[in-house]
Coordinates of C-alpha atoms in Angstrom, one line a residue:
Chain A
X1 CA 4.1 -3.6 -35.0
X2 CA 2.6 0.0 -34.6
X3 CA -1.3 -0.3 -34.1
X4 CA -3.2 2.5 -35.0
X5 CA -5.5 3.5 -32.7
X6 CA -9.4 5.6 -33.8
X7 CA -9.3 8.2 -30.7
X8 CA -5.7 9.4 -31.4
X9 CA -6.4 10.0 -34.6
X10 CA -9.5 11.7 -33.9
X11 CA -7.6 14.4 -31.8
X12 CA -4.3 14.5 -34.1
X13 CA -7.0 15.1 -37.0
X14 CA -8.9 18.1 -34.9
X15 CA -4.9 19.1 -33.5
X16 CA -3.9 19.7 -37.0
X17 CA -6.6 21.5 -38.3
X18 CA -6.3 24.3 -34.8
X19 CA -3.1 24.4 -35.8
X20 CA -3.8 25.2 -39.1
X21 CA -6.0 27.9 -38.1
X22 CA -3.0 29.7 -36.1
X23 CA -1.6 31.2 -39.4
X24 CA -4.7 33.1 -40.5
X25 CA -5.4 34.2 -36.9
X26 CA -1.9 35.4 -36.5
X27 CA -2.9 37.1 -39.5
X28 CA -5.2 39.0 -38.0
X29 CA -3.3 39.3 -34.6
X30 CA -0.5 41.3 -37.0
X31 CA -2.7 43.3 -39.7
X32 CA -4.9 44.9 -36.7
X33 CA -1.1 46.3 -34.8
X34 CA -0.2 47.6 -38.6
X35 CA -1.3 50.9 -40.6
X36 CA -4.8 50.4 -42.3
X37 CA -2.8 51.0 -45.5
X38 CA -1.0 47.6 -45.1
X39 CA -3.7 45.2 -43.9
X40 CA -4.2 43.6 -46.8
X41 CA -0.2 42.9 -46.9
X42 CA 0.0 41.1 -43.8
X43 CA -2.9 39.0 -44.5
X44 CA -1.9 38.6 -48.3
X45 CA 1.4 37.1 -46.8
X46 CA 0.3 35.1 -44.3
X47 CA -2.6 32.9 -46.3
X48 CA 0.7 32.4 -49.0
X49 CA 3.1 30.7 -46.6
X50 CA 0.1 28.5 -46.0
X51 CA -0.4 27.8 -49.7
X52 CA 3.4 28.1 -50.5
X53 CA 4.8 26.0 -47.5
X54 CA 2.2 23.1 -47.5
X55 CA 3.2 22.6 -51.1
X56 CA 6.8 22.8 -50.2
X57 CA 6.0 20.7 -47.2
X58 CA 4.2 17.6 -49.5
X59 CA 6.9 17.8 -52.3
X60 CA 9.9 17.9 -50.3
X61 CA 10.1 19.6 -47.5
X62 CA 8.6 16.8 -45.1
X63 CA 11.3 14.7 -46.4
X64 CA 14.2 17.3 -45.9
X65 CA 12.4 17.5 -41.9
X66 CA 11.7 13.9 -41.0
X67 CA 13.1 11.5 -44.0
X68 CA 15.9 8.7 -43.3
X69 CA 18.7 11.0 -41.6
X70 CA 21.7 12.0 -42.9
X71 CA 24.8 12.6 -40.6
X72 CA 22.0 14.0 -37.5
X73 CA 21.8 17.5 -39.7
X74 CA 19.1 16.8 -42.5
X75 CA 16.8 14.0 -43.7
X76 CA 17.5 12.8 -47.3
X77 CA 15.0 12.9 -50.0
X78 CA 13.8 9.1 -49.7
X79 CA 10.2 10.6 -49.0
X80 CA 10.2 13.1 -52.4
X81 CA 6.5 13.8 -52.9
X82 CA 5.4 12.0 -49.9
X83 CA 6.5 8.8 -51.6
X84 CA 6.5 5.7 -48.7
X85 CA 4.5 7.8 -46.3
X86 CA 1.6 6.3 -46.3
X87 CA -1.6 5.4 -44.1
X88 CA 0.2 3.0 -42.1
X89 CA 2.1 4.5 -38.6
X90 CA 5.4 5.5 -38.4
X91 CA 7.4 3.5 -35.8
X92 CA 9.0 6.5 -34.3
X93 CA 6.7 9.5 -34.8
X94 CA 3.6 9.0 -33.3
X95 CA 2.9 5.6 -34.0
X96 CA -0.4 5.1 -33.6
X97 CA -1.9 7.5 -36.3
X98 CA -1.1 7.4 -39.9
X99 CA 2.1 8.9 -41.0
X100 CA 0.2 11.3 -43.3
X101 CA -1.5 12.9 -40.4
X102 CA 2.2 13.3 -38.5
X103 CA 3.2 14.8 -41.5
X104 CA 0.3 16.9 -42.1
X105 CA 0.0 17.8 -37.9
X106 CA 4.1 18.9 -38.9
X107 CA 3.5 20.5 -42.1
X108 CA 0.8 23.2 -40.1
X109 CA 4.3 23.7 -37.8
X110 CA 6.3 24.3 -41.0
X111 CA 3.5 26.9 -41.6
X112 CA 3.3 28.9 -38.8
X113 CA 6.9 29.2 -38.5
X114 CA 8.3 31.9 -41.1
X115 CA 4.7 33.5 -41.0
X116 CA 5.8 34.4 -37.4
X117 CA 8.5 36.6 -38.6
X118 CA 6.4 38.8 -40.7
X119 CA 6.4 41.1 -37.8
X120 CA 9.6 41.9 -38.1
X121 CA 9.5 43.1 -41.6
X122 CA 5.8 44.3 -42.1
X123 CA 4.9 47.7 -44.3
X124 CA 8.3 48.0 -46.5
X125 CA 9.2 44.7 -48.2
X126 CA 8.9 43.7 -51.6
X127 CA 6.2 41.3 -52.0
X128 CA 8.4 39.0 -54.2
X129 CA 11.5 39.1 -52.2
X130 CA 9.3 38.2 -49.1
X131 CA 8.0 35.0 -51.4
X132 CA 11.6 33.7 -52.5
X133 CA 12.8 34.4 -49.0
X134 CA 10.4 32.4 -47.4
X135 CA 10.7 29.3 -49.8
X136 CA 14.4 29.2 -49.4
X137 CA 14.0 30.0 -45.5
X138 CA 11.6 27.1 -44.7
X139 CA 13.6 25.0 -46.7
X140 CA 17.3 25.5 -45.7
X141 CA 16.5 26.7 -41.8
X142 CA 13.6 25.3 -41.1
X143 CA 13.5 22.0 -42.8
X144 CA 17.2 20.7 -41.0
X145 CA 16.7 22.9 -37.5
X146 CA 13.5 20.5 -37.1
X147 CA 15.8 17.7 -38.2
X148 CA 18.4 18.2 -35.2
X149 CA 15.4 18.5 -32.9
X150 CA 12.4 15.9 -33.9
X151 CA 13.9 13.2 -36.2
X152 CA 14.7 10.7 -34.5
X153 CA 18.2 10.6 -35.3
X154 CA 18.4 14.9 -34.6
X155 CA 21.4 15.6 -33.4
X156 CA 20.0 17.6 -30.4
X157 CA 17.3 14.8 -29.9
X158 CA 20.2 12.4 -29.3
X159 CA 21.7 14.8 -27.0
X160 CA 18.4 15.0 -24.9
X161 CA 17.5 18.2 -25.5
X162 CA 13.8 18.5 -24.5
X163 CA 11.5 20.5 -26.8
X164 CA 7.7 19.1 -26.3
X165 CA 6.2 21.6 -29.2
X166 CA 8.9 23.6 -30.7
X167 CA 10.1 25.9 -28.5
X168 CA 13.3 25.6 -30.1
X169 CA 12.6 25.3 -33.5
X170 CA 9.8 27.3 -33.8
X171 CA 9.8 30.4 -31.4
X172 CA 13.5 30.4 -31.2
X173 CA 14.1 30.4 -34.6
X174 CA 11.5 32.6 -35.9
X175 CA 12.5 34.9 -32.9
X176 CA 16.2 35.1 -34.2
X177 CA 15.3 35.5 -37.8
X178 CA 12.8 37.9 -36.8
X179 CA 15.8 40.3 -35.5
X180 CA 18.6 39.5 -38.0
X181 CA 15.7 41.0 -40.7
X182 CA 14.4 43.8 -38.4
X183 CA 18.3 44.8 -38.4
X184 CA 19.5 44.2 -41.8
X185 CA 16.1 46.1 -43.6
X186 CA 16.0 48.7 -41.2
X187 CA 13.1 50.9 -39.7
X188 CA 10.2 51.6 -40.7
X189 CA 9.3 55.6 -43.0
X190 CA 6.8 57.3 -41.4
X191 CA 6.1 55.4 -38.1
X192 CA 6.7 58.7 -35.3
X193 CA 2.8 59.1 -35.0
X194 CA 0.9 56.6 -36.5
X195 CA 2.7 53.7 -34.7
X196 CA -0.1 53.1 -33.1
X197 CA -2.4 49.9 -34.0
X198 CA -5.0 50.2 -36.7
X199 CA -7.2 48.0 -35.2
X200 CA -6.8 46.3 -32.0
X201 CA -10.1 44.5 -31.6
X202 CA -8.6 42.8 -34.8
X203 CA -5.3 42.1 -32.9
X204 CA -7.2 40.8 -30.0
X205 CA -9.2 38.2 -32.1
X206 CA -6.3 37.4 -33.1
X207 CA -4.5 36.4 -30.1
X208 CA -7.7 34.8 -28.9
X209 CA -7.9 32.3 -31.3
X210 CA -4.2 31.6 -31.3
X211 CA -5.2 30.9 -27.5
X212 CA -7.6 28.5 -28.6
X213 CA -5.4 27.1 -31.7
X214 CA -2.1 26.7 -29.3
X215 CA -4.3 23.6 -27.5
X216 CA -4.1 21.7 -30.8
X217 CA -0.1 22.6 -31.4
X218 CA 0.5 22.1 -27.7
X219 CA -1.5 18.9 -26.4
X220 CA -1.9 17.9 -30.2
X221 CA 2.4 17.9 -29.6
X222 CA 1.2 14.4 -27.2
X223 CA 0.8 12.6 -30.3
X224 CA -2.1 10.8 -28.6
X225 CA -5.7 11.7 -27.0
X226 CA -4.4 10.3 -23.7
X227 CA -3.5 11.8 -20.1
X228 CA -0.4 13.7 -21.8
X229 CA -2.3 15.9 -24.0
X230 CA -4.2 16.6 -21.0
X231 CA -1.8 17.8 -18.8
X232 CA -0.1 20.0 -22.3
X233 CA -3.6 21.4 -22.3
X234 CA -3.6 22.6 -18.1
X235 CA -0.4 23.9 -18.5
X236 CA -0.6 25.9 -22.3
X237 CA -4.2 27.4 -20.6
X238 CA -2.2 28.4 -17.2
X239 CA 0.9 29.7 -18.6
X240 CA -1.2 31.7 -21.0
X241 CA -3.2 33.2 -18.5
X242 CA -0.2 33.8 -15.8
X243 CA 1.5 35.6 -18.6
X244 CA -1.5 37.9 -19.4
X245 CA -2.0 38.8 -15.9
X246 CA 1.6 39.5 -14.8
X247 CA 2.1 41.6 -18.0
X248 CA -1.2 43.6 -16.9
X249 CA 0.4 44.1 -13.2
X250 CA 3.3 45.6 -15.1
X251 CA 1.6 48.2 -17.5
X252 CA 0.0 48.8 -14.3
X253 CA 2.7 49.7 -12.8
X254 CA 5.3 51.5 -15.1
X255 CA 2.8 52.7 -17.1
X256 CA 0.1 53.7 -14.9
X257 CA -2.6 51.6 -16.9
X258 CA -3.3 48.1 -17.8
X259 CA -4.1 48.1 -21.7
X260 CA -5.6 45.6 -24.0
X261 CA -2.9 45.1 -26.1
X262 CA -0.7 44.4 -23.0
X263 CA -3.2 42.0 -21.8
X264 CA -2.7 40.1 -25.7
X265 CA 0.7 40.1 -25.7
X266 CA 1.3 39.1 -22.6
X267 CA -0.6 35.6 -23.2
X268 CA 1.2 35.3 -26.2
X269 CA 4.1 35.1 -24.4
X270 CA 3.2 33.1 -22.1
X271 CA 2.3 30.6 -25.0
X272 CA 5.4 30.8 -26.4
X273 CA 7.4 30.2 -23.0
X274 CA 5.5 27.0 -21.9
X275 CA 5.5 25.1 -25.5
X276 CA 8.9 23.4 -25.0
X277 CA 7.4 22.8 -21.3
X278 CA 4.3 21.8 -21.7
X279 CA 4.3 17.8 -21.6
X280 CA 7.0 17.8 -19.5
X281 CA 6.0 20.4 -16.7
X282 CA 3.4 20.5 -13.3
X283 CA 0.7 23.0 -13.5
X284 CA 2.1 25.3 -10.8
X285 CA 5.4 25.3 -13.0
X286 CA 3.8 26.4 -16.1
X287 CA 2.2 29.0 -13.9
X288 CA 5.6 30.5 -13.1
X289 CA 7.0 29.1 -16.4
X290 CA 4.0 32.2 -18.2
X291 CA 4.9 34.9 -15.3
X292 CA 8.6 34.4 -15.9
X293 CA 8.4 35.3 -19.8
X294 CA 6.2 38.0 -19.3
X295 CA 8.7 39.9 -17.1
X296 CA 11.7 39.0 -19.5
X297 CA 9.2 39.7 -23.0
X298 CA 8.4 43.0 -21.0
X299 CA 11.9 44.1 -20.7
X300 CA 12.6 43.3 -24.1
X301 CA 9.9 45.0 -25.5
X302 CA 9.9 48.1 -23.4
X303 CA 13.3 48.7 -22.9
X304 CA 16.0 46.7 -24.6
X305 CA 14.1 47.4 -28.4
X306 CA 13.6 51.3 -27.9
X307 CA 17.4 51.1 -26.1
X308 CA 18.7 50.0 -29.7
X309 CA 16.5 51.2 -31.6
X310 CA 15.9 48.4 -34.0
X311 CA 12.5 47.9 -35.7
X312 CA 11.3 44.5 -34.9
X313 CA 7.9 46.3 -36.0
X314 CA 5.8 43.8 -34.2
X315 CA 7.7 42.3 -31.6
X316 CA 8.5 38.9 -32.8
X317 CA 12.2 39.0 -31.3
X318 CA 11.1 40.5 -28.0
X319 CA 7.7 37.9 -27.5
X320 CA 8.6 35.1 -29.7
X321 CA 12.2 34.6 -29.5
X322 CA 12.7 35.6 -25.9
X323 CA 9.5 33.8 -25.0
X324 CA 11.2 30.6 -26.6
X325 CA 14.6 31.3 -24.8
X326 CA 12.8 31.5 -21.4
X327 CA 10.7 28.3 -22.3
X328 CA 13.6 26.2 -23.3
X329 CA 16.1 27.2 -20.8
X330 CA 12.9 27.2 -18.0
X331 CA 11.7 23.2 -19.4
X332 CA 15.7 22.5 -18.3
X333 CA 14.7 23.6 -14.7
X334 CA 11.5 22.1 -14.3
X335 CA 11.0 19.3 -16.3
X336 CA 10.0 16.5 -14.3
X337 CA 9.5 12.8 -14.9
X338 CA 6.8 12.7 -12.3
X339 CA 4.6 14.3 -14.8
X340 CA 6.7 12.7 -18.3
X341 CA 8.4 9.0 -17.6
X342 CA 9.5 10.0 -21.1
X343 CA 11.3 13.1 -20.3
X344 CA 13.9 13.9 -18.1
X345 CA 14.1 15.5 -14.5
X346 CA 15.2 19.3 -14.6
X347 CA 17.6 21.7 -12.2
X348 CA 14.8 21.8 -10.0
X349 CA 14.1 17.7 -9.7
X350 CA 18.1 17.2 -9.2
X351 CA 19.7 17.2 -12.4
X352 CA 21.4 20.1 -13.4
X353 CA 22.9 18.1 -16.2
X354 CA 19.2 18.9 -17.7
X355 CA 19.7 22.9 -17.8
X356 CA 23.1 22.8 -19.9
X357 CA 21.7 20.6 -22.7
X358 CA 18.7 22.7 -23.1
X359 CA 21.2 25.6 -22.8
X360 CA 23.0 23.7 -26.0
X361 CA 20.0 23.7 -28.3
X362 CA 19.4 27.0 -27.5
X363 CA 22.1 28.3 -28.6
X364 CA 22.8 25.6 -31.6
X365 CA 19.1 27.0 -32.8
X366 CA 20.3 30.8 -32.3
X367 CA 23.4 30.5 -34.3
X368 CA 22.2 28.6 -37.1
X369 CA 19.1 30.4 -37.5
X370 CA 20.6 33.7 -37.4
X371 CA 23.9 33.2 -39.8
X372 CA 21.8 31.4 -42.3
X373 CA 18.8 34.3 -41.9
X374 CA 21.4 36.8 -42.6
X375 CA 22.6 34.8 -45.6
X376 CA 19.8 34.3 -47.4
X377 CA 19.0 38.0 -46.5
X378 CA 21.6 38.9 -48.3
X379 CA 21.0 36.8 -51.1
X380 CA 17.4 37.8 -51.8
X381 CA 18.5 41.4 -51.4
X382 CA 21.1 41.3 -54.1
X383 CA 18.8 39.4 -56.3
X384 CA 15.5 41.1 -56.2
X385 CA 16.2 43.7 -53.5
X386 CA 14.2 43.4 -50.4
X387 CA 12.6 46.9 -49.8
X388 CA 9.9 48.9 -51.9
X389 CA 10.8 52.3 -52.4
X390 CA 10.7 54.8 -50.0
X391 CA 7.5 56.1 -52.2
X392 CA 5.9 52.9 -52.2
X393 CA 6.3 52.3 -48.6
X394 CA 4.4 56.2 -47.7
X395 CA 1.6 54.8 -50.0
X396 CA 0.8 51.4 -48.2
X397 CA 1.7 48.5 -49.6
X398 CA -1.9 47.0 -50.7
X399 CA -2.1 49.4 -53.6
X400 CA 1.4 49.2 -54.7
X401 CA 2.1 45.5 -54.0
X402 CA -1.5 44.5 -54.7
X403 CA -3.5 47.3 -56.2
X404 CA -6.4 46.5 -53.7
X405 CA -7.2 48.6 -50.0
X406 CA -8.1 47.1 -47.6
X407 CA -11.2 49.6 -46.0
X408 CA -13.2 52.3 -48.2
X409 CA -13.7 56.1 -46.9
X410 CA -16.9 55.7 -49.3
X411 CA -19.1 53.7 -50.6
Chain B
X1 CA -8.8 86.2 -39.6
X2 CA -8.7 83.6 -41.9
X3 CA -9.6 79.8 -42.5
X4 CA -7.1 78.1 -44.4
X5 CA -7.9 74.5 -46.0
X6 CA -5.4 72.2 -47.1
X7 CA -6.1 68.9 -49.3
X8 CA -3.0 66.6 -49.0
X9 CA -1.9 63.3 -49.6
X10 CA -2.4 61.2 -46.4
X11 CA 1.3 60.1 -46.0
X12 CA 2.1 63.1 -46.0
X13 CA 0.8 64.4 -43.0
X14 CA 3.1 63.7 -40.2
X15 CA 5.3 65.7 -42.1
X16 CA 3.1 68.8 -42.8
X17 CA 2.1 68.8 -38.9
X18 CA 6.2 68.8 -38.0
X19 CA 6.0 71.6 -40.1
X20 CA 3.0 73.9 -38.3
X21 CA 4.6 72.8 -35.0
X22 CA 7.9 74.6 -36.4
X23 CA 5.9 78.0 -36.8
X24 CA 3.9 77.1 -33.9
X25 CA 0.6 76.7 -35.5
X26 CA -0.6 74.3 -32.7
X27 CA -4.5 73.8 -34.0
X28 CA -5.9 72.1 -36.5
X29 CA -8.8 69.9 -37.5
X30 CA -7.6 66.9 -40.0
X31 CA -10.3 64.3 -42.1
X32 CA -10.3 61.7 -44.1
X33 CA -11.4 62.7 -47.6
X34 CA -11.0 60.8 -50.7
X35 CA -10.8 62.9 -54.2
X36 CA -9.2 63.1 -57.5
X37 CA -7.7 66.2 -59.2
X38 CA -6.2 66.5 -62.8
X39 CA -4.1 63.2 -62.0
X40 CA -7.7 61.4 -62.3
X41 CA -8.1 58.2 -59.4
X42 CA -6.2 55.2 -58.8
X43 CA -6.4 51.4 -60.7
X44 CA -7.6 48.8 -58.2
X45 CA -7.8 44.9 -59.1
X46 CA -11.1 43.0 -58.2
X47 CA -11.1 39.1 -58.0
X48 CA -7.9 39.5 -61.1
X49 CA -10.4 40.9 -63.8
X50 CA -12.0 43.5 -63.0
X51 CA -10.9 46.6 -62.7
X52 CA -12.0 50.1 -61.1
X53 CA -11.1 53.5 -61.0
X54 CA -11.3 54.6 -57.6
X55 CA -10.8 57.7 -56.1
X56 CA -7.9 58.8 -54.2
X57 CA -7.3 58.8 -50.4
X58 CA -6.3 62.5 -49.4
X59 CA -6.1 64.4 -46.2
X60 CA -7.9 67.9 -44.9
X61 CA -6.7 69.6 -42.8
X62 CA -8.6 72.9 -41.5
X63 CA -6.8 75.6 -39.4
X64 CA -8.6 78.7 -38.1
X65 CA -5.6 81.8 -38.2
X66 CA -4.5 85.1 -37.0
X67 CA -3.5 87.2 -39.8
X68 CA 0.2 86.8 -38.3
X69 CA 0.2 83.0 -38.7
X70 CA -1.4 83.1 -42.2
X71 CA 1.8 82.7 -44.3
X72 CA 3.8 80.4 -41.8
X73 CA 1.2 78.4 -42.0
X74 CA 1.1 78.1 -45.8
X75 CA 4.8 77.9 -46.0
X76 CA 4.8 75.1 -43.4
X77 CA 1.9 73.0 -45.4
X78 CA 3.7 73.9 -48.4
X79 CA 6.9 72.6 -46.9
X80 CA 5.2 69.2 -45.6
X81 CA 3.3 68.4 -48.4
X82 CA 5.2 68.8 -51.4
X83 CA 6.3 66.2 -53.3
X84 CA 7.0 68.3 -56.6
X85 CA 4.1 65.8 -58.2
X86 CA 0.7 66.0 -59.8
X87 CA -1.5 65.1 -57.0
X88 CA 0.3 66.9 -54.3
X89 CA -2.8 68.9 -53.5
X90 CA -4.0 72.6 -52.9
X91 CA -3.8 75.1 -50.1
X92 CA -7.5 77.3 -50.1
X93 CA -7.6 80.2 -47.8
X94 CA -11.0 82.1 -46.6
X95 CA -11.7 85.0 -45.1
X96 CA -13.1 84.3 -41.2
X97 CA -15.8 86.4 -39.8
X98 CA -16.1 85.2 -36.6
X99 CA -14.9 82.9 -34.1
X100 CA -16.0 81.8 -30.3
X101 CA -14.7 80.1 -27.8
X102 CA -17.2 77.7 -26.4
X103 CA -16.1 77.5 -22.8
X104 CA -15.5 81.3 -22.0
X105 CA -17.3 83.1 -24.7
X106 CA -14.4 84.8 -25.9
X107 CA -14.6 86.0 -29.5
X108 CA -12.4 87.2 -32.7
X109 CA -8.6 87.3 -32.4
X110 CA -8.2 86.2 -28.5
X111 CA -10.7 82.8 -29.3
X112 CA -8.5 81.1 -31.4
X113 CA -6.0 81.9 -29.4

């Protein structure tokens, strides 16, 4: 019988509330790379998936994620409402804290996860579209893709496919989504000048704090206040910083300065890349795990998006869903049981075996997130229609989606 | 020499500076201004009951001409700006007496160059 245990649930209680705080600092790491006329957007629509999806999350969501499995694909509805999730632990999922704090530490996951593609569609959608699309997203792509992965009867968790804090089903699959929408709504009006950030010391707070927040989703991911959140914690820290250093060396070099905003991205990226690694990994590996992703994020950024021309406005295909491709195919090379008994040996520790099922989940995680993204797309556009008018948009959307601005001229 | 001032609506900017580079009218000065004309300001929401009237966000812009340059130029604003709405702003030109060039001392036509 599960004990629970006071320390774990002292740092899954301080875990969950980080990760909690990653959704209004990505707030702020978006709003200060958007126009000052649609600050107020951005924030507005992050603080509502944290409303919106921890209601979903307590009524039914949860249940959809983590209840008694259905077929590998989808929990069924046994925990409606939170019903039979109690105080006592879980057997499976972290079992010595409550349940309600698994769930909660998952429902700030649930969170974060369609907030992350608001930078693909930031400045020209319809605030009510965005708020139907995002209920029916969490709940129809989210809700079973962190079925296959984390229940315990996933079908990609039976497989072996390692994924310490949702690389996969987090990064991957707000990556993809992020670039099906990008595609689909199209660019942005009025973005040949005034691309340029409205406020980066904004962005940069931003990214600092989901620095700081990434400890609690990363070593929180442990499940316990023992030597594996430890070792998360070394290697989130190093491949964050490796990643903001080697994405420095580059502006350095093709662009002939290193810039701030390269500096922020970079360690984004490099958060991204090492959270399917991170409990599974060596220090030195995260370290190459962050430099890797900055290269690859880099190219995508700098090359491949202006190549095609798509407007993934903020990036979220090019840092989050590359990122999460580098991290999950890059945990299938150097994943080691030296560091996790409870992992598996990657490429690297002699099992190649390793590389191809990671290599599986990616690509289970792409194609499902990016034929039901383009679905639902489609259903929400026919329905309310997805973008404001070409007037609204020149505007901003704070005064025409929420009759408020963000900054006075005057007093 | 004249000094033309243009009040604009912000968003349309990029558009009315396309247009100057088109009859290349390369100098210009451009603020943030807020204002209201006939069209009166704008309704804002505070905290879901209250609301204000606020004034409107608009654009200068201030260029400094040759006499040459003084119709392109409010062709190309005219062009850029207009929306065929209340609110699309006005176009006042002034007579300009004189004008220096700070690093050569230069003055009149060949200073604003």
């Amino acid at each position: 019988m599960p004990q629970l245990n006071n320390a774990d649930i002292v740092w899954m209680l301080i875990s969950t509330a980080m990760v909690m705080i990653m959704t209004p600092t990505l707030a702020f790491f978006y709003g200060g790379l958007v126009r000052k006329k649609n600050i107020l957007s951005v924030l507005m629509q992050c603080m509502v998936i944290l409303c919106v999806i921890s209601v979903q999350w307590v009524l039914f969501g949860y249940s959809l994620a983590f209840g008694p499995d259905v077929g590998g694909v989808i929990g069924a509805l046994d925990w409606i409402g939170l019903r039979g999730v109690g105080l006592q632990p879980h057997d499976t999922y972290m079992s010595t804290i409550p349940h309600q704090l698994f769930m909660a530490f998952q429902m700030m996951f649930a969170v974060i996860t369609p907030a992350l593609i608001i930078g693909a569609f930031v400045e020209r959608i319809k605030f009510s579209a965005f708020l139907v699309f995002v209920i029916l997203w969490a709940t129809l792509i989210y809700d079973p893709l962190a079925h296959w992965v984390w229940a315990k009867d996933g079908w990609l968790a039976k497989i072996g496919a390692l994924d310490f804090a949702g690389g996969t089903v987090i990064h991957i699959n707000a990556g993809i989504a992020a670039l099906v929408f990008a595609l689909m709504l199209g660019k942005r009006e009025g973005v040949g000048h005034s691309r340029a950030p409205h406020n980066l010391p904004l962005c940069v707070l931003g990214a600092a704090f989901l620095w700081f927040g990434w400890f609690g989703f990363n070593a929180g991911s442990a499940g316990s206040a023992g030597t594996l959140a430890v070792t998360a914690f070394i290697n989130t820290n190093t491949a964050a910083a490796a990643a903001g250093v080697s994405w420095m060396l580059l502006d350095w070099c093709y662009n002939k300065v290193p810039t701030m905003l390269g500096v922020a991205t970079g360690l984004v990226a490099g958060l991204v890349a090492v959270t399917p690694a991170a409990g599974f990994v060596t220090p030195v590996s995260a370290l190459a795990i962050g430099a890797i992703s900055s290269v690859v994020c880099f190219i995508f950024v700098t090359k491949v998006k202006p190549f095609f021309g798509y407007d993934d406005s903020l990036d979220v295909f090019g840092v989050h869903g590359m990122g999460g491709i580098v991290g999950a195919l890059a945990t299938g090379v150097f994943a080691t049981k030296a560091v996790n008994p409870a992992g598996a040996d990657g490429l690297l520790y002699g099992n190649p075996g390793q590389l191809w099922v990671q290599f599986i989940a990616t690509i289970a995680a792409i194609a499902f997130s990016a034929i039901g993204t383009a679905v639902l797309y489609k259903f929400v556009d026919l329905v309310i229609g997805m973008r404001v008018d070409t007037r609204d948009e020149y505007i901003g959307l704070d005064l025409t989606q929420h009759r408020e601005t963000g900054y006075t001229v005057i007093e | 020499m004249k000094y033309i001032i243009a009040i604009i609506k912000p968003h349309r900017l990029e558009d009315v500076m396309k247009e100057l580079d088109k009859e290349k009218v390369y100098l210009r000065t451009v603020v943030d201004v807020v204002g209201c004309g006939r069209q009166r300001g704008i309704t804002e929401v505070y905290r879901g009951v209250k609301e204000v009237e606020s004034l409107l966000r608009k654009v200068k812009l201030e260029i400094a001409v040759n006499e040459d340059f003084v119709e392109p130029t409010i062709a190309a604003i005219t062009r850029g700006a207009r929306e065929g709405e209340i609110g699309d702003g006005k176009i006042f030109v002034f007579d300009l007496k004189e004008c220096v060039r700070i690093r050569t001392g230069e003055r009149g036509k060949e200073a604003i160059g």
